[in-house]
Amino acid sequence: PLRLREGGAWALELAEPVAPVAQYVRSSVVFNAAAALVATALVLAIVAALGTRLVGRPAARLAAKARRVGEGDLSGPLAVDLRDEFGDVAAELNVMCDRLAEAEHAVATETAARLVTLEQLRHADRLRTVGQLASGVAHELGTPLNVVLGRAGMIGAAPANTVEVTSNARVIAEQARRMAGIIRRLLDFARASAPHVAPADLHEL
C-alpha cells in the first residue's frame, strides 16, 4: 500500500514471469552438465594419452625386451628416454644383457678352447699309441736286420765273389745299417727318459 499526499488508495505491484527463470535454470543445468561431460572426456583423453606415452609404451618395450631375452636374443639395447622407474629398469636390463652377452662369449670361447684341447689330447693319445706300435715293430725288426747285415757281410767277404756280388753285398750292408740306425733312433725316441739338467748358453738357445 502506498500513502500519498493526494489521498486515495494506491498500491505498487512488481511481477516477474517464472517461466523464463525456469528455462534459464534448465538451460544452465544442461550447459553445466554438458561442459562437465566434455571436461571429463578431455581429462580422460589427456590421462589416457599421457598414460600410453609414459606407462604403456615403456611397459610394452620392457615386455618385448624381456621376451627376446627369454628367447636368447641379447642384441639391441632397449631405448627408453625416460628418467623415472621405467628408465632405471631399462638401463639395468641393458646392463644385464651386456653382462649375459659377455658371459655367453666367454663360455663359447672356453668351450672352443676345451674342444681344441680335447682334440690335442686325442691326437697325443694317438701319437702315443703309434709310438708304442712303432717301438714294438722296431724291436721286432731289429733281429732280422742284424741277420741281413751279417749275411751281407759274409757274402761280401767270400773270396770267390765277383765285383758285382761284392758291390751288391756292400750296398745291402749299408742299407741294413741305415735301417738299423733309424730303428735305434726310433727306439730312443719312444723310450721314456729322465730329464737331463745341465748348464746351457741362453744366447745359443
mmCIF file of C-alpha atoms in Angstrom:
data_model
loop_
_atom_site.group_PDB
_atom_site.id
_atom_site.type_symbol
_atom_site.label_atom_id
_atom_site.label_comp_id
_atom_site.label_asym_id
_atom_site.label_seq_id
_atom_site.Cartn_x
_atom_site.Cartn_y
_atom_site.Cartn_z
ATOM 1 C CA PRO A 1 0.000 0.000 0.000
ATOM 2 C CA LEU A 2 1.132 3.498 -0.730
ATOM 3 C CA ARG A 3 0.087 6.568 1.212
ATOM 4 C CA LEU A 4 0.267 9.609 -0.982
ATOM 5 C CA ARG A 5 -0.491 13.242 -0.134
ATOM 6 C CA GLU A 6 -3.191 13.479 -2.710
ATOM 7 C CA GLY A 7 -5.053 10.791 -0.846
ATOM 8 C CA GLY A 8 -6.717 7.749 -2.258
ATOM 9 C CA ALA A 9 -5.615 4.117 -2.018
ATOM 10 C CA TRP A 10 -2.682 3.187 -4.080
ATOM 11 C CA ALA A 11 -0.595 0.049 -4.365
ATOM 12 C CA LEU A 12 2.634 -0.953 -6.178
ATOM 13 C CA GLU A 13 2.955 -4.419 -7.603
ATOM 14 C CA LEU A 14 6.167 -5.902 -9.046
ATOM 15 C CA ALA A 15 5.738 -9.119 -11.038
ATOM 16 C CA GLU A 16 8.175 -11.342 -12.959
ATOM 17 C CA PRO A 17 7.190 -14.342 -15.030
ATOM 18 C CA VAL A 18 8.535 -17.635 -13.655
ATOM 19 C CA ALA A 19 8.760 -19.425 -16.993
ATOM 20 C CA PRO A 20 11.865 -17.594 -18.297
ATOM 21 C CA VAL A 21 13.608 -18.121 -14.994
ATOM 22 C CA ALA A 22 12.847 -21.820 -15.056
ATOM 23 C CA GLN A 23 14.013 -22.012 -18.668
ATOM 24 C CA TYR A 24 17.251 -20.250 -17.721
ATOM 25 C CA VAL A 25 17.805 -22.629 -14.824
ATOM 26 C CA ARG A 26 17.180 -25.650 -17.053
ATOM 27 C CA SER A 27 19.481 -24.346 -19.774
ATOM 28 C CA SER A 28 22.145 -23.539 -17.184
ATOM 29 C CA VAL A 29 21.926 -27.055 -15.745
ATOM 30 C CA VAL A 30 22.125 -28.621 -19.202
ATOM 31 C CA PHE A 31 25.063 -26.412 -20.189
ATOM 32 C CA ASN A 32 26.931 -27.109 -16.976
ATOM 33 C CA ALA A 33 26.314 -30.847 -17.334
ATOM 34 C CA ALA A 34 27.493 -30.825 -20.937
ATOM 35 C CA ALA A 35 30.535 -28.767 -20.014
ATOM 36 C CA ALA A 36 31.304 -31.200 -17.179
ATOM 37 C CA LEU A 37 30.998 -34.161 -19.547
ATOM 38 C CA VAL A 38 33.224 -32.519 -22.132
ATOM 39 C CA ALA A 39 35.774 -31.580 -19.492
ATOM 40 C CA THR A 40 35.700 -35.136 -18.090
ATOM 41 C CA ALA A 41 36.145 -36.635 -21.533
ATOM 42 C CA LEU A 42 39.001 -34.247 -22.271
ATOM 43 C CA VAL A 43 40.707 -35.073 -18.983
ATOM 44 C CA LEU A 44 40.271 -38.800 -19.606
ATOM 45 C CA ALA A 45 41.725 -38.423 -23.107
ATOM 46 C CA ILE A 46 44.691 -36.473 -21.765
ATOM 47 C CA VAL A 47 45.217 -39.042 -18.988
ATOM 48 C CA ALA A 48 44.973 -41.900 -21.486
ATOM 49 C CA ALA A 49 47.436 -40.241 -23.854
ATOM 50 C CA LEU A 50 49.873 -39.498 -21.058
ATOM 51 C CA GLY A 51 49.419 -42.986 -19.631
ATOM 52 C CA THR A 52 50.108 -44.546 -23.014
ATOM 53 C CA ARG A 53 53.158 -42.357 -23.548
ATOM 54 C CA LEU A 54 54.563 -42.537 -20.036
ATOM 55 C CA VAL A 55 53.460 -46.026 -18.974
ATOM 56 C CA GLY A 56 52.005 -48.085 -21.803
ATOM 57 C CA ARG A 57 54.749 -47.776 -24.405
ATOM 58 C CA PRO A 58 57.677 -48.186 -21.970
ATOM 59 C CA ALA A 59 55.951 -51.174 -20.367
ATOM 60 C CA ALA A 60 55.356 -52.725 -23.809
ATOM 61 C CA ARG A 61 59.004 -52.187 -24.757
ATOM 62 C CA LEU A 62 60.177 -53.728 -21.488
ATOM 63 C CA ALA A 63 57.903 -56.727 -22.023
ATOM 64 C CA ALA A 64 59.120 -57.195 -25.610
ATOM 65 C CA LYS A 65 62.752 -56.959 -24.497
ATOM 66 C CA ALA A 66 62.115 -59.460 -21.708
ATOM 67 C CA ARG A 67 60.582 -61.870 -24.228
ATOM 68 C CA ARG A 68 63.609 -61.509 -26.530
ATOM 69 C CA VAL A 69 65.967 -62.123 -23.630
ATOM 70 C CA GLY A 70 63.961 -65.194 -22.683
ATOM 71 C CA GLU A 71 64.370 -66.463 -26.252
ATOM 72 C CA GLY A 72 68.137 -65.897 -26.098
ATOM 73 C CA ASP A 73 68.288 -62.715 -28.178
ATOM 74 C CA LEU A 74 70.586 -60.316 -26.313
ATOM 75 C CA SER A 75 71.182 -57.921 -29.202
ATOM 76 C CA GLY A 76 69.769 -54.424 -29.484
ATOM 77 C CA PRO A 77 69.809 -52.230 -26.369
ATOM 78 C CA LEU A 78 66.460 -51.033 -25.088
ATOM 79 C CA ALA A 79 65.956 -47.297 -25.762
ATOM 80 C CA VAL A 80 63.620 -45.684 -23.222
ATOM 81 C CA ASP A 81 64.125 -41.912 -22.965
ATOM 82 C CA LEU A 82 62.612 -41.586 -19.512
ATOM 83 C CA ARG A 83 64.166 -40.501 -16.246
ATOM 84 C CA ASP A 84 61.899 -42.462 -13.983
ATOM 85 C CA GLU A 85 61.459 -46.020 -12.779
ATOM 86 C CA PHE A 86 60.984 -47.313 -16.341
ATOM 87 C CA GLY A 87 64.213 -45.650 -17.414
ATOM 88 C CA ASP A 88 66.048 -47.230 -14.464
ATOM 89 C CA VAL A 89 64.618 -50.663 -15.264
ATOM 90 C CA ALA A 90 65.564 -50.277 -18.957
ATOM 91 C CA ALA A 91 69.132 -49.259 -18.046
ATOM 92 C CA GLU A 92 69.517 -52.220 -15.682
ATOM 93 C CA LEU A 93 68.062 -54.538 -18.336
ATOM 94 C CA ASN A 94 70.606 -53.270 -20.882
ATOM 95 C CA VAL A 95 73.440 -53.797 -18.387
ATOM 96 C CA MET A 96 72.162 -57.308 -17.654
ATOM 97 C CA CYS A 97 72.031 -58.110 -21.382
ATOM 98 C CA ASP A 98 75.594 -56.834 -21.857
ATOM 99 C CA ARG A 99 76.827 -58.997 -18.994
ATOM 100 C CA LEU A 100 74.942 -62.016 -20.308
ATOM 101 C CA ALA A 101 76.422 -61.452 -23.777
ATOM 102 C CA GLU A 102 79.925 -61.249 -22.299
ATOM 103 C CA ALA A 103 79.323 -64.408 -20.275
ATOM 104 C CA GLU A 104 77.958 -66.173 -23.358
ATOM 105 C CA HIS A 105 81.010 -65.136 -25.362
ATOM 106 C CA ALA A 106 83.312 -66.308 -22.566
ATOM 107 C CA VAL A 107 81.517 -69.661 -22.393
ATOM 108 C CA ALA A 108 81.731 -70.068 -26.166
ATOM 109 C CA THR A 109 85.449 -69.212 -26.132
ATOM 110 C CA GLU A 110 86.108 -71.585 -23.243
ATOM 111 C CA THR A 111 84.116 -74.331 -24.937
ATOM 112 C CA ALA A 112 86.090 -73.876 -28.156
ATOM 113 C CA ALA A 113 89.356 -73.966 -26.201
ATOM 114 C CA ARG A 114 88.247 -77.133 -24.415
ATOM 115 C CA LEU A 115 87.350 -78.756 -27.717
ATOM 116 C CA VAL A 116 90.765 -77.835 -29.132
ATOM 117 C CA THR A 117 92.463 -79.189 -26.005
ATOM 118 C CA LEU A 118 90.405 -82.380 -26.185
ATOM 119 C CA GLU A 119 91.362 -82.837 -29.822
ATOM 120 C CA GLN A 120 95.014 -82.259 -28.943
ATOM 121 C CA LEU A 121 94.770 -84.844 -26.157
ATOM 122 C CA ARG A 122 93.200 -87.323 -28.558
ATOM 123 C CA HIS A 123 95.936 -86.608 -31.093
ATOM 124 C CA ALA A 124 98.576 -87.049 -28.387
ATOM 125 C CA ASP A 125 96.965 -90.326 -27.366
ATOM 126 C CA ARG A 126 97.006 -91.479 -30.977
ATOM 127 C CA LEU A 127 100.657 -90.464 -31.263
ATOM 128 C CA ARG A 128 101.435 -92.365 -28.069
ATOM 129 C CA THR A 129 99.698 -95.435 -29.459
ATOM 130 C CA VAL A 130 101.552 -95.071 -32.751
ATOM 131 C CA GLY A 131 104.796 -94.674 -30.805
ATOM 132 C CA GLN A 132 104.138 -97.867 -28.889
ATOM 133 C CA LEU A 133 103.329 -99.704 -32.101
ATOM 134 C CA ALA A 134 106.410 -98.279 -33.794
ATOM 135 C CA SER A 135 108.531 -99.250 -30.810
ATOM 136 C CA GLY A 136 107.214 -102.803 -30.984
ATOM 137 C CA VAL A 137 107.697 -103.004 -34.740
ATOM 138 C CA ALA A 138 111.215 -101.567 -34.490
ATOM 139 C CA HIS A 139 112.114 -104.050 -31.781
ATOM 140 C CA GLU A 140 110.789 -106.892 -33.886
ATOM 141 C CA LEU A 141 112.688 -105.670 -36.988
ATOM 142 C CA GLY A 142 115.992 -105.333 -35.168
ATOM 143 C CA THR A 143 116.871 -109.016 -35.161
ATOM 144 C CA PRO A 144 116.054 -109.695 -38.859
ATOM 145 C CA LEU A 145 118.060 -106.639 -39.869
ATOM 146 C CA ASN A 146 121.037 -107.871 -37.876
ATOM 147 C CA VAL A 147 120.737 -111.193 -39.686
ATOM 148 C CA VAL A 148 120.576 -109.417 -43.051
ATOM 149 C CA LEU A 149 123.569 -107.284 -42.107
ATOM 150 C CA GLY A 150 125.593 -110.334 -41.009
ATOM 151 C CA ARG A 151 124.753 -112.336 -44.107
ATOM 152 C CA ALA A 152 125.578 -109.371 -46.344
ATOM 153 C CA GLY A 153 128.959 -109.154 -44.631
ATOM 154 C CA MET A 154 129.536 -112.869 -45.132
ATOM 155 C CA ILE A 155 128.575 -112.656 -48.817
ATOM 156 C CA GLY A 156 130.781 -109.636 -49.370
ATOM 157 C CA ALA A 157 133.754 -111.318 -47.659
ATOM 158 C CA ALA A 158 133.608 -114.547 -49.690
ATOM 159 C CA PRO A 159 136.846 -114.964 -51.746
ATOM 160 C CA ALA A 160 135.130 -116.331 -54.873
ATOM 161 C CA ASN A 161 132.821 -113.332 -55.341
ATOM 162 C CA THR A 162 132.678 -111.256 -58.414
ATOM 163 C CA VAL A 163 132.937 -107.486 -58.305
ATOM 164 C CA GLU A 164 129.192 -107.155 -58.818
ATOM 165 C CA VAL A 165 128.354 -109.551 -55.972
ATOM 166 C CA THR A 166 130.744 -107.753 -53.638
ATOM 167 C CA SER A 167 129.278 -104.373 -54.604
ATOM 168 C CA ASN A 168 125.715 -105.568 -54.079
ATOM 169 C CA ALA A 169 126.617 -107.088 -50.713
ATOM 170 C CA ARG A 170 128.178 -103.782 -49.670
ATOM 171 C CA VAL A 171 125.006 -101.865 -50.720
ATOM 172 C CA ILE A 172 122.823 -104.333 -48.793
ATOM 173 C CA ALA A 173 125.011 -103.930 -45.696
ATOM 174 C CA GLU A 174 124.932 -100.116 -45.927
ATOM 175 C CA GLN A 175 121.154 -100.001 -46.278
ATOM 176 C CA ALA A 176 120.733 -102.522 -43.447
ATOM 177 C CA ARG A 177 122.938 -100.396 -41.195
ATOM 178 C CA ARG A 178 120.896 -97.329 -42.220
ATOM 179 C CA MET A 179 117.637 -99.079 -41.327
ATOM 180 C CA ALA A 180 119.138 -100.258 -38.050
ATOM 181 C CA GLY A 181 120.122 -96.659 -37.212
ATOM 182 C CA ILE A 182 116.590 -95.457 -37.947
ATOM 183 C CA ILE A 183 115.151 -98.194 -35.737
ATOM 184 C CA ARG A 184 117.640 -97.364 -32.955
ATOM 185 C CA ARG A 185 116.707 -93.668 -33.071
ATOM 186 C CA LEU A 186 113.014 -94.573 -33.075
ATOM 187 C CA LEU A 187 113.507 -96.767 -30.004
ATOM 188 C CA ASP A 188 115.471 -93.999 -28.290
ATOM 189 C CA PHE A 189 112.678 -91.525 -29.055
ATOM 190 C CA ALA A 190 109.945 -93.867 -27.813
ATOM 191 C CA ARG A 191 111.847 -94.874 -24.675
ATOM 192 C CA ALA A 192 110.916 -92.823 -21.585
ATOM 193 C CA SER A 193 113.913 -90.931 -20.269
ATOM 194 C CA ALA A 194 114.514 -88.735 -17.265
ATOM 195 C CA PRO A 195 115.210 -85.031 -17.837
ATOM 196 C CA HIS A 196 118.870 -84.090 -18.026
ATOM 197 C CA VAL A 197 119.793 -80.894 -16.210
ATOM 198 C CA ALA A 198 122.948 -79.166 -17.398
ATOM 199 C CA PRO A 199 124.267 -75.614 -17.905
ATOM 200 C CA ALA A 200 123.442 -74.094 -21.279
ATOM 201 C CA ASP A 201 124.175 -70.901 -23.158
ATOM 202 C CA LEU A 202 120.903 -68.938 -23.406
ATOM 203 C CA HIS A 203 122.191 -66.923 -26.355
ATOM 204 C CA GLU A 204 122.830 -70.107 -28.268
ATOM 205 C CA LEU A 205 119.398 -71.434 -27.334
#
